[in-house]
XYZ file of C-alpha atoms in Angstrom:
513
model
C -35.286 -58.687 5.650
C -33.753 -59.288 2.231
C -34.597 -56.333 -0.026
C -34.043 -58.531 -3.103
C -37.147 -60.596 -2.179
C -39.407 -57.548 -2.242
C -41.389 -56.428 -5.290
C -39.419 -54.250 -7.780
C -41.430 -51.113 -7.046
C -40.750 -51.463 -3.296
C -37.035 -52.051 -3.967
C -36.873 -48.917 -6.105
C -38.606 -46.918 -3.386
C -36.179 -48.165 -0.691
C -33.140 -47.421 -2.883
C -34.401 -43.896 -3.562
C -34.845 -43.339 0.183
C -31.290 -44.573 0.832
C -29.915 -42.344 -1.915
C -31.688 -39.310 -0.482
C -30.392 -40.168 2.967
C -26.831 -40.474 1.643
C -27.123 -37.094 -0.111
C -28.494 -35.516 3.050
C -25.649 -36.945 5.121
C -23.032 -35.707 2.622
C -24.692 -32.293 2.560
C -24.583 -32.061 6.365
C -20.991 -33.273 6.398
C -20.016 -30.567 3.886
C -21.991 -28.017 5.876
C -20.226 -28.995 9.070
C -16.810 -28.919 7.373
C -17.584 -25.473 5.926
C -18.641 -24.063 9.302
C -15.611 -25.621 10.980
C -13.313 -23.979 8.400
C -15.007 -20.611 8.851
C -14.679 -20.857 12.623
C -11.009 -21.794 12.411
C -10.336 -19.032 9.882
C -11.953 -16.434 12.157
C -9.760 -17.586 15.034
C -6.671 -17.389 12.843
C -7.618 -13.925 11.574
C -8.083 -12.668 15.109
C -5.260 -14.410 16.935
C -2.968 -15.979 14.320
C -0.235 -14.776 11.995
C -1.563 -12.659 9.146
C 1.528 -13.187 6.994
C 1.137 -15.440 3.978
C 4.613 -16.868 4.471
C 4.679 -20.573 5.120
C 5.501 -21.845 8.567
C 7.425 -25.017 9.262
C 4.427 -26.350 11.159
C 2.200 -25.713 8.156
C 4.535 -27.741 5.972
C 4.819 -30.521 8.525
C 1.076 -31.090 8.642
C 1.329 -32.964 5.327
C 3.067 -35.789 7.211
C -0.185 -36.601 8.977
C -2.810 -35.730 6.360
C -4.247 -38.360 4.075
C -6.172 -38.678 0.857
C -7.090 -35.136 -0.215
C -4.113 -33.639 1.580
C -1.407 -35.659 -0.109
C 1.881 -33.826 -0.570
C 1.970 -31.416 -3.520
C 2.939 -32.841 -6.882
C 6.635 -32.813 -7.655
C 7.913 -31.768 -11.051
C 9.954 -34.768 -12.214
C 10.994 -33.188 -15.513
C 13.438 -30.770 -13.968
C 15.161 -31.503 -10.698
C 17.428 -28.445 -10.793
C 16.848 -25.939 -8.011
C 17.917 -22.347 -8.651
C 18.998 -20.521 -5.519
C 19.473 -16.776 -5.595
C 22.833 -15.389 -4.570
C 22.926 -14.576 -0.890
C 25.221 -12.264 1.008
C 25.432 -12.873 4.716
C 24.867 -9.718 6.741
C 27.690 -8.692 9.006
C 26.582 -9.073 12.635
C 26.594 -6.092 14.945
C 25.306 -2.541 14.923
C 24.984 -0.733 11.618
C 27.188 2.359 11.212
C 25.571 5.752 11.700
C 24.838 7.611 8.470
C 27.854 9.669 7.370
C 25.588 12.612 6.452
C 24.852 13.248 10.138
C 27.179 15.984 11.516
C 30.046 14.820 13.737
C 31.536 16.545 16.762
C 34.852 15.051 17.814
C 35.535 14.642 21.513
C 39.099 13.633 22.470
C 39.576 11.823 25.770
C 43.325 11.932 26.387
C 45.548 10.843 29.280
C 47.090 13.555 31.486
C 50.383 15.070 30.362
C 52.290 13.598 33.320
C 51.279 10.102 32.209
C 52.817 10.642 28.773
C 56.302 10.035 30.231
C 57.681 6.495 30.146
C 59.356 4.974 33.197
C 62.610 5.073 31.228
C 62.392 8.840 30.939
C 61.391 9.138 27.280
C 58.164 10.813 26.062
C 55.452 8.450 24.843
C 54.659 8.573 21.118
C 51.102 8.413 19.779
C 50.893 5.110 17.923
C 47.185 4.948 17.138
C 43.733 5.500 18.544
C 40.490 3.780 19.377
C 37.283 5.360 18.199
C 33.613 4.859 18.970
C 30.468 6.787 18.117
C 27.483 7.762 20.243
C 24.329 9.400 18.971
C 22.827 12.494 20.604
C 19.347 13.897 20.000
C 18.230 17.525 20.204
C 14.444 18.037 20.491
C 12.820 19.733 17.455
C 14.371 23.149 17.070
C 11.880 25.912 16.370
C 12.369 29.626 16.007
C 10.244 32.645 15.169
C 10.910 34.554 11.978
C 10.051 38.167 12.797
C 9.309 39.943 9.545
C 9.919 43.694 9.624
C 8.755 45.918 6.725
C 9.912 49.527 7.194
C 7.515 52.259 6.085
C 8.719 55.346 4.252
C 6.867 58.634 3.852
C 7.523 62.156 2.612
C 7.283 64.894 5.264
C 7.307 67.660 2.665
C 4.009 66.806 0.978
C 0.947 64.694 1.373
C 1.482 62.834 -1.869
C 1.347 63.689 -5.547
C -1.937 61.953 -6.184
C -0.174 59.430 -8.398
C -1.184 55.945 -7.216
C 1.989 54.447 -8.700
C 4.108 56.775 -6.550
C 2.361 56.964 -3.144
C 3.698 59.194 -0.413
C 3.934 56.294 2.029
C 5.740 53.251 0.726
C 6.340 49.735 2.137
C 7.617 46.465 0.676
C 5.032 43.953 -0.509
C 4.258 40.946 1.639
C 5.893 37.781 0.344
C 3.388 35.211 -1.001
C 2.490 32.665 1.677
C 0.745 29.304 1.535
C -1.584 30.493 4.332
C -1.716 34.324 4.450
C -1.927 36.085 7.833
C -0.932 32.915 9.658
C 2.046 31.860 11.749
C 2.311 28.683 9.628
C 5.452 28.568 7.481
C 6.140 25.893 4.820
C 8.437 24.065 7.238
C 5.920 24.100 10.117
C 3.090 23.027 7.838
C 5.192 20.220 6.349
C 6.223 19.101 9.844
C 2.581 18.843 10.932
C 1.431 17.080 7.742
C 4.288 14.559 7.853
C 3.591 13.819 11.529
C -0.019 13.011 10.724
C 0.186 11.232 7.381
C 3.515 9.403 7.708
C 3.972 8.978 11.465
C 0.180 8.644 12.021
C -0.028 11.221 14.832
C -3.542 12.742 15.060
C -3.713 16.479 15.630
C -4.759 16.150 19.267
C -1.509 14.260 19.980
C 0.530 16.845 18.096
C -1.176 19.573 20.107
C 0.154 17.951 23.302
C 3.641 17.596 21.809
C 3.767 21.306 20.959
C 2.604 22.194 24.478
C 5.517 20.250 25.974
C 7.985 22.590 24.246
C 6.014 25.726 25.108
C 4.164 26.289 21.814
C 0.375 26.505 21.699
C -1.153 25.370 18.399
C -4.653 23.972 18.693
C -5.799 20.897 16.805
C -8.453 23.068 15.154
C -5.778 25.407 13.796
C -3.829 22.476 12.372
C -6.978 21.121 10.737
C -7.782 24.543 9.263
C -4.223 24.881 7.928
C -4.483 21.491 6.245
C -7.693 22.584 4.532
C -6.254 25.949 3.468
C -3.137 24.290 2.033
C -5.304 21.826 0.106
C -7.340 24.609 -1.479
C -4.104 26.266 -2.591
C -2.610 23.138 -4.192
C -5.736 21.727 -5.874
C -4.313 22.441 -9.362
C -1.288 20.280 -8.468
C -3.609 17.364 -7.645
C -5.228 17.761 -11.067
C -1.799 17.600 -12.724
C -1.134 14.450 -10.716
C -4.328 12.873 -12.068
C -3.360 13.774 -15.643
C 0.064 12.229 -15.103
C -1.446 8.965 -13.856
C -3.595 8.756 -16.989
C -0.535 9.241 -19.207
C 0.968 5.836 -18.376
C 0.245 2.378 -19.802
C -1.103 0.850 -16.555
C -3.283 1.972 -13.658
C -3.519 -0.111 -10.494
C -6.583 0.509 -8.373
C -7.874 -0.447 -4.940
C -10.250 0.830 -2.275
C -10.632 0.688 1.490
C -13.338 1.836 3.937
C -13.156 5.130 5.814
C -15.522 6.691 8.309
C -16.415 10.308 7.565
C -18.477 12.543 9.832
C -21.084 14.997 8.614
C -21.971 13.430 5.266
C -25.372 14.475 3.962
C -28.135 11.909 4.455
C -25.740 9.390 5.995
C -25.128 8.257 9.540
C -21.737 9.011 11.039
C -21.271 5.289 11.650
C -21.752 4.359 7.975
C -18.908 3.432 5.637
C -17.440 5.646 2.970
C -14.499 4.683 0.771
C -11.017 5.846 -0.065
C -10.126 4.916 -3.635
C -6.551 4.678 -4.829
C -5.111 4.839 -8.328
C -1.427 4.328 -9.105
C -0.103 4.916 -12.596
C 1.914 7.133 -14.871
C 5.077 6.347 -16.869
C 6.918 3.378 -15.273
C 9.912 5.460 -14.179
C 7.742 8.268 -12.767
C 4.890 6.578 -10.881
C 2.243 8.660 -9.154
C -0.411 7.851 -6.558
C -3.833 9.480 -6.282
C -6.217 9.046 -3.345
C -9.886 9.890 -3.920
C -12.630 10.090 -1.296
C -16.098 8.871 -2.287
C -19.234 8.270 -0.227
C -19.891 4.830 -1.730
C -18.183 1.875 -3.393
C -20.227 2.210 -6.584
C -18.913 1.619 -10.087
C -19.586 5.217 -11.138
C -16.593 6.333 -9.072
C -14.349 4.009 -11.055
C -15.622 5.562 -14.276
C -14.942 9.036 -12.909
C -11.395 8.221 -11.764
C -10.542 6.541 -15.084
C -12.034 9.328 -17.189
C -10.365 9.317 -20.654
C -7.749 6.736 -19.638
C -6.657 4.180 -22.204
C -4.531 1.158 -21.298
C -4.436 -1.647 -18.710
C -6.351 -1.534 -15.437
C -5.214 -4.021 -12.779
C -7.462 -4.680 -9.778
C -8.804 -7.392 -7.507
C -11.974 -9.322 -8.338
C -14.484 -6.709 -7.089
C -17.492 -6.824 -9.449
C -17.863 -3.028 -9.679
C -14.758 -2.860 -11.893
C -16.381 -5.237 -14.357
C -19.547 -3.115 -14.347
C -17.619 0.126 -14.842
C -15.609 -1.270 -17.770
C -18.540 -2.869 -19.578
C -18.454 -1.731 -23.199
C -15.186 0.192 -22.746
C -12.803 -1.068 -25.417
C -10.052 1.389 -24.423
C -9.315 -0.306 -21.093
C -8.098 -3.903 -20.684
C -8.951 -5.357 -17.286
C -6.197 -7.399 -15.580
C -6.657 -9.561 -12.483
C -4.577 -10.080 -9.350
C -2.888 -13.425 -8.685
C -2.113 -12.396 -5.090
C -5.828 -12.356 -4.255
C -6.223 -15.865 -5.663
C -3.181 -17.025 -3.703
C -4.607 -15.457 -0.532
C -7.766 -17.548 -0.813
C -5.729 -20.733 -1.153
C -3.612 -19.623 1.781
C -6.749 -19.185 3.914
C -7.916 -22.643 2.867
C -4.524 -24.129 3.782
C -4.602 -22.531 7.232
C -8.211 -23.361 8.100
C -8.582 -26.853 6.629
C -7.504 -30.078 8.309
C -6.526 -31.380 4.879
C -4.421 -28.625 3.371
C -2.529 -30.568 0.700
C -4.473 -29.360 -2.327
C -4.441 -25.741 -1.181
C -0.688 -25.924 -0.676
C -0.308 -27.507 -4.086
C -2.069 -24.521 -5.660
C 0.170 -22.146 -3.707
C 3.245 -23.970 -4.989
C 2.044 -23.633 -8.578
C 1.555 -19.889 -8.089
C 5.033 -19.695 -6.572
C 6.470 -20.956 -9.845
C 4.985 -17.939 -11.617
C 6.683 -15.548 -9.197
C 9.975 -17.430 -9.409
C 9.956 -16.982 -13.189
C 9.062 -13.318 -12.795
C 11.959 -12.739 -10.418
C 14.420 -14.500 -12.733
C 13.354 -12.438 -15.758
C 13.543 -9.141 -13.889
C 17.119 -10.036 -12.996
C 18.058 -10.074 -16.674
C 18.701 -7.104 -18.912
C 15.952 -7.601 -21.504
C 14.175 -5.213 -23.822
C 10.381 -4.959 -23.312
C 9.773 -7.164 -26.368
C 12.276 -9.785 -25.221
C 10.813 -9.761 -21.710
C 7.268 -10.421 -22.962
C 8.371 -13.164 -25.359
C 10.524 -14.989 -22.812
C 7.918 -14.667 -20.082
C 5.215 -16.165 -22.284
C 7.468 -19.063 -23.258
C 8.200 -19.887 -19.605
C 4.881 -19.063 -17.952
C 2.254 -20.358 -20.381
C 3.057 -24.067 -19.746
C 2.833 -23.469 -15.987
C -0.500 -21.673 -16.346
C -1.874 -24.400 -18.596
C -0.943 -27.056 -16.031
C -2.423 -24.955 -13.223
C -5.727 -24.489 -15.034
C -6.037 -28.220 -15.748
C -5.462 -28.874 -12.063
C -8.118 -26.299 -11.089
C -10.707 -27.756 -13.439
C -10.048 -31.273 -12.157
C -10.230 -30.292 -8.492
C -13.378 -28.186 -9.050
C -15.243 -31.443 -9.754
C -13.944 -33.052 -6.561
C -14.122 -30.313 -3.911
C -17.490 -29.056 -2.563
C -17.929 -25.380 -3.509
C -18.959 -24.518 0.065
C -15.475 -25.273 1.427
C -12.744 -22.653 1.443
C -10.736 -24.638 -1.087
C -13.778 -24.869 -3.360
C -14.309 -21.123 -3.087
C -10.644 -20.482 -3.900
C -10.813 -22.731 -6.953
C -14.040 -21.160 -8.178
C -12.671 -17.623 -7.681
C -9.498 -18.444 -9.603
C -11.371 -20.068 -12.506
C -13.837 -17.162 -12.712
C -10.955 -14.668 -12.767
C -8.758 -16.761 -15.075
C -9.087 -14.673 -18.282
C -8.023 -11.576 -16.319
C -5.335 -13.358 -14.306
C -3.367 -14.385 -17.414
C -3.508 -10.988 -19.162
C -0.404 -9.766 -17.379
C 1.600 -11.793 -19.902
C 0.803 -9.279 -22.649
C 2.653 -6.260 -21.243
C 6.157 -5.798 -19.777
C 4.695 -3.127 -17.480
C 2.330 -5.569 -15.768
C 3.068 -7.942 -12.892
C 1.085 -11.003 -11.781
C -0.578 -9.059 -8.970
C -1.955 -5.713 -7.839
C 0.418 -5.430 -4.892
C 1.731 -1.993 -5.887
C -1.739 -0.612 -5.140
C -1.986 -2.669 -1.949
C 1.338 -1.271 -0.727
C 0.403 2.297 -1.660
C -2.864 2.149 0.289
C -1.322 0.525 3.376
C -0.075 3.832 4.945
C -3.656 5.087 4.916
C -4.900 1.872 6.566
C -2.240 2.151 9.299
C -3.069 5.822 9.874
C -6.780 5.038 10.089
C -6.137 2.905 13.179
C -4.881 6.055 14.931
C -7.145 8.894 13.794
C -10.162 6.561 13.324
C -12.298 8.897 11.168
C -12.333 12.087 9.104
C -14.139 14.997 10.734
C -15.903 16.135 7.556
C -16.089 15.427 3.804
C -13.809 18.427 3.195
C -11.334 17.008 5.680
C -11.399 13.659 3.861
C -10.714 15.410 0.532
C -7.776 17.391 1.901
C -6.384 14.226 3.523
C -6.524 12.559 0.088
C -4.437 15.370 -1.365
C -1.789 15.114 1.353
C -1.578 11.331 1.089
C -1.303 11.643 -2.713
C 1.650 14.049 -2.563
C 3.436 12.121 0.174
C 3.055 8.680 -1.411
C 4.001 9.993 -4.859
C 7.164 11.514 -3.385
C 8.000 8.208 -1.681
C 7.406 6.268 -4.922
C 9.982 8.502 -6.613
C 12.570 8.317 -3.794
C 12.043 11.958 -2.777
C 12.038 12.883 0.910
C 8.377 13.768 1.636
C 9.192 16.441 4.232
C 11.637 18.265 1.944
C 9.221 17.919 -0.961
C 6.257 19.382 0.908
C 8.343 22.327 2.119
C 9.262 23.124 -1.469
C 5.660 22.740 -2.672
C 4.312 25.023 0.065
C 7.021 27.586 -0.720
C 6.367 27.706 -4.476
C 2.615 27.023 -4.686
C 1.562 30.617 -3.797
C 3.447 31.891 -6.867
C 2.190 29.191 -9.297
C -0.199 30.497 -11.931
C -0.012 28.454 -15.123
C -0.324 24.736 -15.837
C 3.421 24.615 -16.439
C 4.043 26.200 -13.040
C 2.074 23.407 -11.381
C 3.732 20.665 -13.436
C 7.090 22.014 -12.247
C 6.000 21.105 -8.688
C 5.641 17.378 -9.375
C 8.268 15.336 -7.459
C 10.380 14.364 -10.484
C 10.535 18.016 -11.630
C 11.532 19.561 -8.322
C 14.843 19.683 -6.485
C 14.197 19.830 -2.730
């Protein structure tokens, strides 16, 4: 039947039905594509590579994609490719560190073989050397402290309290009084747990194998006692973080037992703040029962400067009306969403194109950091190079946002990036900012790795003391100080610290392990 022969009102009705049917079909197609992407992404997250580095196969897929997945745009204005200098690594085993003690063993031929067939004595003309590494299990010893007592046999004392009849030397201040734990033992246990991720029950078994009996409960109690002694140092660390121009923040879940009015299976959160003067960075872990914005306000109390985070909405809520803090976004989180879209979608061309545009920003950043520029020169040159790239990227995002359904992973990545855009470009204003929040991500990673081993914190107090230990260890690492040596020195000097200046002297950049 020819629709054109029907009355106009019937034609209009038929066309409206067809239009609705087309919209319904497109909606179901988008829904199917979205579910297919989610399914593929879940498979990749569970079984695939988690690295965001490109694979050859991922690049090759553009050979077979069509339409939306056309190869990324090429910049025809500049065909010059800058390649960083590369030094090929020498193959073979790396030499053993010269700081490790050497014991020379000479393997010589017998004396009778040092005579030549002609009758002359052989002369040493050289030598061949090789090195082998030996290991001695952890060496432990007991320090037996003897304090002689002295008394007067002629009298029972003068009654003067300053000159008693029986006299003995004072006990030296200890991080844990009346305990067998020394600074070195305590540091050894803390480093094993918070750097090597060995829970206390595993350490208990290790000690038993060498004939020492230290229960996991004792180790936990020592950790708590040490934390209570060094709390003023953690406060100085927080003050130091607030003294810098930038704070990077992040958070990750943690399971804590024994929280009031909460199930043991519920989530709590470990918050991280990294800041301080650029050449003396510090890291502070903070345990909180929730992920609420009030914790951000508490951690940033009286701070003024730049705050760089991911796109979590609680940061926006916490900073509302705060003119002293400028919120900066994270380009790595935007890139990650495009990377997920590229991995999960059949047509990954547009996602890869966005990734390539973001790569240009990092290439410029790397080039500028390789130059010797003053802070003012760095900011000016970075703006001149980066702003055109950002402008082109934003135009591309706005154009693609009209073409890609928002339910698809690519649509979500585009929408996230556009929503975060004002914060993403603020890094241009300060030489102390980078395009991303990766310094916080890297600082929180040791905690995430450790969590896979010890699984949960036994109590809120245990979570707080763990925060303190992680804070000291990661701050030492950020300042190229050996964490074990640093903790030994802190545990040695903390019992004698009294004033604020005493505690400041125990910060990693002020101490000589």
